[in-house]
Every structure is written in structure tokens, then in C-alpha cells.
PDB file of C-alpha atoms in Angstrom:
ATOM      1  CA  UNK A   1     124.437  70.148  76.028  1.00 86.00           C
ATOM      2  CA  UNK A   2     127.741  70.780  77.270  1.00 93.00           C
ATOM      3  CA  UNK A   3     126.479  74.348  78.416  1.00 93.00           C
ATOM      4  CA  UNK A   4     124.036  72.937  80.806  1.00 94.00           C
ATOM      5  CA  UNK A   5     126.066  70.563  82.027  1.00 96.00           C
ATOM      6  CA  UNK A   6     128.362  73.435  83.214  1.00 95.00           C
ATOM      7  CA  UNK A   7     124.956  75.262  84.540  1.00 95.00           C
ATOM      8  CA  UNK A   8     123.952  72.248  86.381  1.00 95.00           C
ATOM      9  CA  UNK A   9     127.483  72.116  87.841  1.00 95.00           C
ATOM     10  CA  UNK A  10     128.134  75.413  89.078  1.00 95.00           C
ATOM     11  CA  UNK A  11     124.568  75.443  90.358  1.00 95.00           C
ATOM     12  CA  UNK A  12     125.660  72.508  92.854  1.00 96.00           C
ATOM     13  CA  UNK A  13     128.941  74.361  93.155  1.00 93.00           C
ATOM     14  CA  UNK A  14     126.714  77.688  94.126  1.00 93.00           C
ATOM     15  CA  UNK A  15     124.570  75.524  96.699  1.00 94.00           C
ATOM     16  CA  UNK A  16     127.437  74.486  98.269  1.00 95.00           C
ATOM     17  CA  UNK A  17     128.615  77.317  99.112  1.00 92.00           C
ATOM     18  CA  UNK A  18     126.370  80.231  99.122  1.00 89.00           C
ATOM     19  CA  UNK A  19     129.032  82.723 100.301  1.00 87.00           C
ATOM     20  CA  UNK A  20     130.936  82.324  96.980  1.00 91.00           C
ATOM     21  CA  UNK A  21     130.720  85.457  95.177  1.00 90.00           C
ATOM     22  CA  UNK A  22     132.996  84.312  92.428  1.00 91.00           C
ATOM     23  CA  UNK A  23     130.858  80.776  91.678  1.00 92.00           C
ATOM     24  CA  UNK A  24     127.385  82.789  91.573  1.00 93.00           C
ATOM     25  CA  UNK A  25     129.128  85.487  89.148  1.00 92.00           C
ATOM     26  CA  UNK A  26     130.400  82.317  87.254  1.00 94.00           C
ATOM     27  CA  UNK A  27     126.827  80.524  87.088  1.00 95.00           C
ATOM     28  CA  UNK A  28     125.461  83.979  85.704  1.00 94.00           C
ATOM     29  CA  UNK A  29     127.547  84.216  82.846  1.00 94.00           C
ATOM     30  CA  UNK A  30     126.947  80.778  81.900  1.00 95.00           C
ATOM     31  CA  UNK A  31     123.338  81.192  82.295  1.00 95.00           C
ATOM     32  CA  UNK A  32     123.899  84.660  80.270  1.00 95.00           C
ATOM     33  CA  UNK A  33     125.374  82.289  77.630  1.00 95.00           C
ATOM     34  CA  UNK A  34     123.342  79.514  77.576  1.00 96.00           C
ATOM     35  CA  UNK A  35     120.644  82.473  76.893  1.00 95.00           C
ATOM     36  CA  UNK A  36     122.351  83.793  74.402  1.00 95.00           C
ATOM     37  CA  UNK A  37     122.485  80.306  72.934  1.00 96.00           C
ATOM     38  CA  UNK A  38     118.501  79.594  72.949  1.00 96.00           C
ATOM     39  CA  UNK A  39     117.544  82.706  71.629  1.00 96.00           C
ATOM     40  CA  UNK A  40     119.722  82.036  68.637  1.00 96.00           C
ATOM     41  CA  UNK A  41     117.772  78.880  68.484  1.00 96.00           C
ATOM     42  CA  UNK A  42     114.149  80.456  68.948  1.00 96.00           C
ATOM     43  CA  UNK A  43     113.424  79.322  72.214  1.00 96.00           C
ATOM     44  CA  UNK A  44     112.944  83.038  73.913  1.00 96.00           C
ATOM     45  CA  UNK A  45     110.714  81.725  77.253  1.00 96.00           C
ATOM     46  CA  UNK A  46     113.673  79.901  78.404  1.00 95.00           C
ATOM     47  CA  UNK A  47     116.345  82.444  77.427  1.00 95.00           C
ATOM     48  CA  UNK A  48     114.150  84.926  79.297  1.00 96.00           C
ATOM     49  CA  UNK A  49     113.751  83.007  82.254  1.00 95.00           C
ATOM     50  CA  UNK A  50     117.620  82.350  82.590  1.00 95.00           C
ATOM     51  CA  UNK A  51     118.238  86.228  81.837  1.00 94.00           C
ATOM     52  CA  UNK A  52     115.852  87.138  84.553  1.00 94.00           C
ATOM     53  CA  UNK A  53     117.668  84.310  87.203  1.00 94.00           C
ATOM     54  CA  UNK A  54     120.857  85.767  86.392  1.00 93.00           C
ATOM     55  CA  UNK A  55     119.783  89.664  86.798  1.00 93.00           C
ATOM     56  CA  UNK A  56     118.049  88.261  90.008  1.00 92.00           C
ATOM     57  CA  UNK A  57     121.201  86.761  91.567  1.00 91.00           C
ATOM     58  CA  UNK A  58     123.750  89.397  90.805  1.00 90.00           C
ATOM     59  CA  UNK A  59     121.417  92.328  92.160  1.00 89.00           C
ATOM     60  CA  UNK A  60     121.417  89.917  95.366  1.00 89.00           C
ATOM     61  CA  UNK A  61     125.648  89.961  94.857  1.00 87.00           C
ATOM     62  CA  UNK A  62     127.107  92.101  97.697  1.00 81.00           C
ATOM     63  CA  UNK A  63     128.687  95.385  96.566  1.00 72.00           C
ATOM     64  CA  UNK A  64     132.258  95.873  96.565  1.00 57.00           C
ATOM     65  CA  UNK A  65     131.499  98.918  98.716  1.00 57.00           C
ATOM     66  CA  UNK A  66     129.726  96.484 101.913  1.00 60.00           C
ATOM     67  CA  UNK A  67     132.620  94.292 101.469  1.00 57.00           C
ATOM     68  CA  UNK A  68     135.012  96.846 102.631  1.00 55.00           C
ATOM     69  CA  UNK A  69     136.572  96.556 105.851  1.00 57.00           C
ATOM     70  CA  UNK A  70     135.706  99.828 108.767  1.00 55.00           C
ATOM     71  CA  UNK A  71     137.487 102.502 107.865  1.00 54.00           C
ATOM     72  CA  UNK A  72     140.033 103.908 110.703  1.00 56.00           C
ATOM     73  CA  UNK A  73     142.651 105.623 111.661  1.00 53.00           C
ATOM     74  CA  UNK A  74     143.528 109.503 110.973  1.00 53.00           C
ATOM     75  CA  UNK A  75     144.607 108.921 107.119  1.00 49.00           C
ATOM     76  CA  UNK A  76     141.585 106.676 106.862  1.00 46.00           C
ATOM     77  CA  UNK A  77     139.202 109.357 108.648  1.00 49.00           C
ATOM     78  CA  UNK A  78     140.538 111.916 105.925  1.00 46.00           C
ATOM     79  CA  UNK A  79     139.136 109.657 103.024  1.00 47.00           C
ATOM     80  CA  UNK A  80     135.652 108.714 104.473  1.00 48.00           C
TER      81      UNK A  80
END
């Protein structure tokens, strides 16, 4: 109970601000928990529908790479 409480929480949290990167990775791990937490409990369609939300959003997740600022400068130019 307490687990989707948190879900339903950091879901508003996530809707709220959709530039978070930090409150989507958050709301993935508890929906990788709550997961965990049904399958132990034999209810697979749900734990596989959380999994699959979860693997959705973080392959949406920027990468650190495309976060980067421009490189520049002659040091910089060196390392590109």
C-alpha cells in the first residue's frame, strides 16, 4: 500500500515537472520495486506492465552525453 502511495506521489511529482530527470529516475525505481513486489505475490500482468513503463521512461531519459555543455576552446578542441 505504502508503495503505491509513493508511485502515485512521484507520478504527480513527475507531471509537475517533466524536466526532472532525478523524479522520473525516482518513479522508476519505485515502479521497479513495486514490480518486484507483485511478482512475489503472483500478480505478473501488473508487474510486467510497470517493468515495461519504467524501461519506457528511462530510454526516453536524456543521456548524460546530450546534457553536456558545447565543447570549446583549444584544450577542449583537443578532447572532442
Amino acid at each position: 500500500r505504502e508503495l503505491r502511495q509513493a508511485l502515485s506521489l512521484q507520478s504527480s511529482s513527475v507531471s509537475r515537472f517533466p524536466d526532472n530527470v532525478p523524479s522520473q529516475i525516482w518513479m522508476a525505481m519505485i515502479q521497479d520495486t513495486l514490480a518486484e513486489l507483485l511478482m512475489e505475490q503472483g500478480q505478473m500482468t501488473e508487474a510486467r506492465s510497470l517493468l515495461e513503463t519504467s524501461i519506457a521512461m528511462l530510454r526516453a531519459l536524456p543521456t548524460l552525453r546530450s546534457m553536456q555543455p558545447p565543447l570549446s576552446g583549444p584544450v577542449d578542441q583537443r578532447l572532442a
